[in-house]
Amino acid sequence: MNEELRIIISGGGTGGHIFPAISIANAIKAKRPEAKILFVGALGRMEMQRVPAAGYEIIGLPICGFDRKNLLKNISVLFKIWKSQRMARKIIKDFRPMAAVGVGGYASGPTLNKAAAMGIPCLIQEQNSYAGVTNKLLAKKARKICVAYEGMERFFPADKIILTGNPVRQNLLETTMSREKAISSFGLDPQKKTILLVGGSLGARTINESILQHLDIVETSGVQFIWQTGKYYHAAIEEQLKGKQLPMLKVTDFISDMGAAYKAADLVISRAGASSISEFCLIGKPVILVPSPNVAEDHQTKNAMALVNKDAAIYVKDAEAPHMLLELAVKTVKDESKLKDLSTNILKLALPNSANIIADEVISLTSK
């Protein structure tokens, strides 16, 4: 093809949407270095920082979600949707994309709606086992729908579905660091079992409370912990830990090298976001999942149960975590047989090369 490849990728709001979007863009560029890729996101959301940091141009739309508690505020939301639709039309007219990709999140709605209306072939990528509202609405207009879980025919037309898995952060798969070196990089003892607690970049209050309420277990378990508190909670937690001698506890607000953190961990405690689960599957990491109850359609619980039903993860309900999570984690990390079973079973669910497969599908749309 002589014509320069031009692709729009739209969506965001959370790392679970943004990491796959950037991975898809990188895979397209690896296959077609001359490709021009433009991201369309939502103003004020994290994609407006993360996408430029990855080396791509992004335009922000003034779109936001409906306020279900204060209906009067939705007058301004409707105006923002109308304005975003107009902006999306102009962006598409100026950029002239040959295909549009939606990864979920507010911005993908108006962008892919307008792209489809203007005859641009569209592909959507659904990360979760329970489809998001935006992607369900866009499904009729999309040519292809890439999914990470089986059984998505209940949301989407079966003839459009391709089971690809979720693209993950490439550096997690490429780390060559040994477990010993990884643990040492956190100032901990390579001879001891290590549990990693992560609640996303902002943190997870329940996971944090689960450890704060049981520092006696931390002190006496003989296990060591890497604890990512999240930026939002970090200062308050540091204040609560002041004066306590806990050498087996490494506390940090944010972990920049998650490849090293996963390599160091014998067991991970995490929320059940789709991207995180895909990462655990690909690296075969034993995990206890504590789904966030504060997400649309309780989709994190559905993500978690897709693994639990295949004995590939342990599930702890958010409300029960502060009472039982830490004791269960210490018991599990000391059970070599259980760790091995969890690792073996979660590896069976891995879908590798997701970004490359999706990139091929996107490129194929441009030649039809």
XYZ file of C-alpha atoms in Angstrom, residues 108-363:
256
model
C -14.631 6.562 22.269
C -18.413 7.084 22.010
C -18.578 10.303 19.969
C -15.362 9.507 18.087
C -16.421 6.092 16.789
C -20.027 7.187 16.254
C -18.875 9.929 13.923
C -16.227 7.741 12.283
C -18.820 5.060 11.456
C -21.276 7.683 10.184
C -18.551 9.026 7.882
C -17.804 5.577 6.448
C -14.600 4.898 8.418
C -14.245 1.189 9.358
C -14.231 0.765 13.148
C -12.844 -1.817 15.558
C -13.614 -1.893 19.267
C -11.587 -3.613 21.965
C -13.461 -4.758 25.083
C -11.146 -5.558 27.998
C -13.691 -6.879 30.516
C -15.772 -10.026 30.807
C -18.819 -7.744 31.131
C -19.063 -5.276 28.256
C -19.063 -1.553 29.004
C -21.992 0.684 28.059
C -20.052 2.594 25.376
C -18.855 -0.551 23.621
C -22.321 -2.147 23.742
C -23.723 0.928 21.998
C -20.932 0.957 19.413
C -21.109 -2.761 18.615
C -23.666 -2.409 15.813
C -21.452 0.073 13.991
C -18.133 -1.747 14.487
C -16.762 -4.076 11.811
C -14.723 -6.101 14.321
C -14.883 -6.560 18.091
C -11.770 -7.830 19.890
C -12.458 -9.435 23.280
C -10.467 -10.971 26.137
C -13.018 -13.462 27.468
C -15.109 -16.282 26.038
C -18.895 -15.994 26.020
C -19.069 -12.366 24.837
C -21.800 -13.292 22.316
C -24.289 -12.226 24.981
C -23.198 -8.623 24.381
C -21.982 -8.516 20.780
C -22.849 -10.018 17.358
C -21.018 -13.362 17.236
C -19.817 -12.906 13.644
C -17.842 -9.772 14.602
C -16.090 -11.198 17.684
C -12.385 -12.106 17.694
C -10.884 -13.589 20.886
C -7.558 -11.749 21.163
C -6.951 -11.147 24.862
C -5.879 -7.810 26.315
C -2.630 -6.137 25.269
C -0.386 -5.605 28.299
C 2.566 -3.384 29.157
C 5.437 -4.863 27.165
C 8.089 -4.146 29.805
C 6.399 -6.626 32.156
C 7.102 -9.459 29.748
C 10.588 -8.319 28.797
C 12.145 -8.031 32.267
C 15.229 -10.271 32.570
C 15.755 -9.566 36.281
C 16.048 -12.598 38.566
C 13.696 -13.002 41.554
C 16.642 -12.491 43.942
C 17.749 -9.265 42.258
C 14.163 -8.013 42.088
C 13.597 -8.581 45.828
C 16.938 -6.974 46.670
C 15.965 -3.903 44.625
C 13.168 -3.330 47.169
C 15.611 -3.718 50.079
C 14.122 -7.054 51.147
C 15.471 -10.570 51.820
C 15.519 -12.977 48.816
C 15.280 -15.928 51.213
C 11.808 -14.965 52.430
C 8.378 -15.350 50.857
C 7.138 -12.038 49.453
C 3.602 -10.707 48.993
C 2.911 -7.737 46.703
C -0.141 -5.569 47.458
C -1.300 -3.218 44.690
C -4.440 -1.139 44.367
C -3.739 0.775 41.156
C -1.948 4.100 40.758
C -4.367 5.900 43.129
C -4.528 3.008 45.572
C -7.361 0.916 47.008
C -8.688 1.869 50.439
C -9.867 -1.653 51.326
C -6.526 -3.285 50.510
C -4.736 -0.598 52.519
C -7.060 -1.080 55.493
C -6.500 -4.844 55.317
C -2.836 -4.374 56.125
C -3.155 -1.393 58.498
C -5.564 -3.321 60.730
C -3.244 -6.333 60.947
C 0.285 -5.009 61.400
C 0.701 -7.692 64.085
C 0.425 -10.341 61.338
C 2.988 -8.436 59.255
C 5.350 -8.430 62.227
C 5.050 -12.103 63.198
C 4.296 -13.964 59.944
C 7.872 -14.420 58.734
C 6.667 -13.128 55.349
C 7.703 -9.814 53.787
C 5.485 -7.350 51.941
C 5.810 -4.834 49.114
C 2.919 -2.418 49.603
C 1.918 0.090 46.944
C -0.422 2.395 48.847
C -1.320 4.671 45.935
C -0.561 8.394 45.867
C -3.921 9.375 47.355
C -3.448 7.410 50.618
C 0.332 7.487 51.002
C 0.844 10.487 53.314
C -1.811 9.344 55.819
C -0.409 5.803 55.876
C 3.152 7.030 56.426
C 1.842 9.048 59.381
C 0.161 5.953 60.871
C 3.341 3.894 60.496
C 5.598 6.540 62.049
C 7.751 5.132 64.845
C 6.959 1.488 63.999
C 9.870 -0.847 63.257
C 8.711 -3.034 60.358
C 11.782 -4.063 58.319
C 9.774 -6.728 56.465
C 7.409 -4.078 55.051
C 8.407 -1.984 52.021
C 5.928 0.882 51.651
C 5.757 3.024 48.499
C 3.153 5.272 46.910
C 3.895 4.150 43.347
C 5.978 1.414 41.707
C 7.518 2.519 38.423
C 8.985 -0.900 37.547
C 6.070 -3.306 37.858
C 8.120 -5.964 36.049
C 10.509 -6.069 39.017
C 7.628 -6.014 41.524
C 5.881 -8.971 39.892
C 9.173 -10.866 39.622
C 9.812 -10.315 43.351
C 6.351 -11.488 44.414
C 5.450 -15.078 45.280
C 1.830 -13.922 45.598
C -0.010 -10.750 44.510
C -3.034 -9.091 46.112
C -4.833 -6.878 43.592
C -8.078 -5.385 42.370
C -9.610 -7.260 39.416
C -9.181 -4.808 36.566
C -9.050 -6.472 33.148
C -5.527 -5.295 32.285
C -4.102 -6.479 35.603
C -5.724 -9.893 35.177
C -4.281 -10.221 31.667
C -0.839 -9.453 33.086
C -1.182 -12.090 35.818
C -2.226 -14.678 33.213
C 0.734 -13.975 30.936
C 3.329 -14.140 33.720
C 1.618 -17.008 35.570
C 1.435 -15.145 38.867
C -0.605 -16.540 41.806
C -3.084 -13.859 42.840
C -5.778 -13.024 45.385
C -8.340 -10.749 43.740
C -10.341 -8.183 45.721
C -12.725 -6.696 43.125
C -13.670 -3.054 43.506
C -17.406 -2.682 44.190
C -17.333 0.876 42.820
C -17.316 0.064 39.093
C -20.039 -0.114 36.453
C -22.108 -3.320 36.432
C -19.773 -4.787 39.113
C -17.584 -5.915 36.200
C -14.494 -6.527 38.350
C -16.273 -9.300 40.259
C -17.251 -10.871 36.931
C -13.616 -10.607 35.764
C -12.439 -12.293 38.962
C -14.986 -15.114 38.815
C -13.906 -16.001 35.263
C -10.575 -17.009 36.865
C -11.902 -18.371 40.157
C -14.238 -20.767 38.316
C -11.151 -22.326 36.705
C -9.168 -22.491 39.969
C -6.829 -19.833 38.594
C -7.215 -17.210 41.358
C -8.538 -16.707 44.887
C -11.454 -14.294 45.435
C -12.051 -12.171 48.511
C -15.108 -9.913 48.705
C -14.279 -6.246 49.300
C -16.402 -6.030 52.461
C -14.678 -9.080 53.991
C -11.097 -8.120 53.080
C -10.199 -6.037 56.179
C -11.048 -9.010 58.424
C -9.590 -11.964 56.521
C -7.402 -10.941 53.572
C -3.995 -10.730 55.235
C -4.337 -13.970 57.207
C -5.466 -15.795 54.043
C -2.572 -14.316 52.030
C 0.058 -15.432 54.561
C -1.449 -18.937 54.674
C -1.522 -19.132 50.865
C 2.026 -17.872 50.270
C 3.371 -20.584 52.612
C 1.478 -23.319 50.729
C 3.818 -24.354 47.872
C 1.280 -26.759 46.382
C -1.439 -24.080 46.253
C 0.924 -21.529 44.673
C 1.941 -24.038 42.012
C -1.684 -24.930 41.178
C -2.687 -21.265 40.922
C 0.289 -20.499 38.676
C -0.339 -23.497 36.393
C -4.062 -22.752 36.033
C -3.741 -19.010 35.411
C -1.075 -19.598 32.728
C -3.606 -21.733 30.821
C -5.806 -18.637 30.432
C -3.085 -16.471 28.896
C -3.679 -15.084 25.410
C -0.250 -13.896 24.182
C 0.488 -11.563 21.246
C -2.799 -9.675 21.750
C -1.455 -6.301 20.575
C -0.019 -7.821 17.393
C -3.219 -9.691 16.572
C -5.334 -6.559 17.091
C -2.868 -4.447 15.073
C -3.186 -6.912 12.163
C -6.989 -6.643 12.366
C -6.810 -2.832 12.343
C -4.443 -2.769 9.365
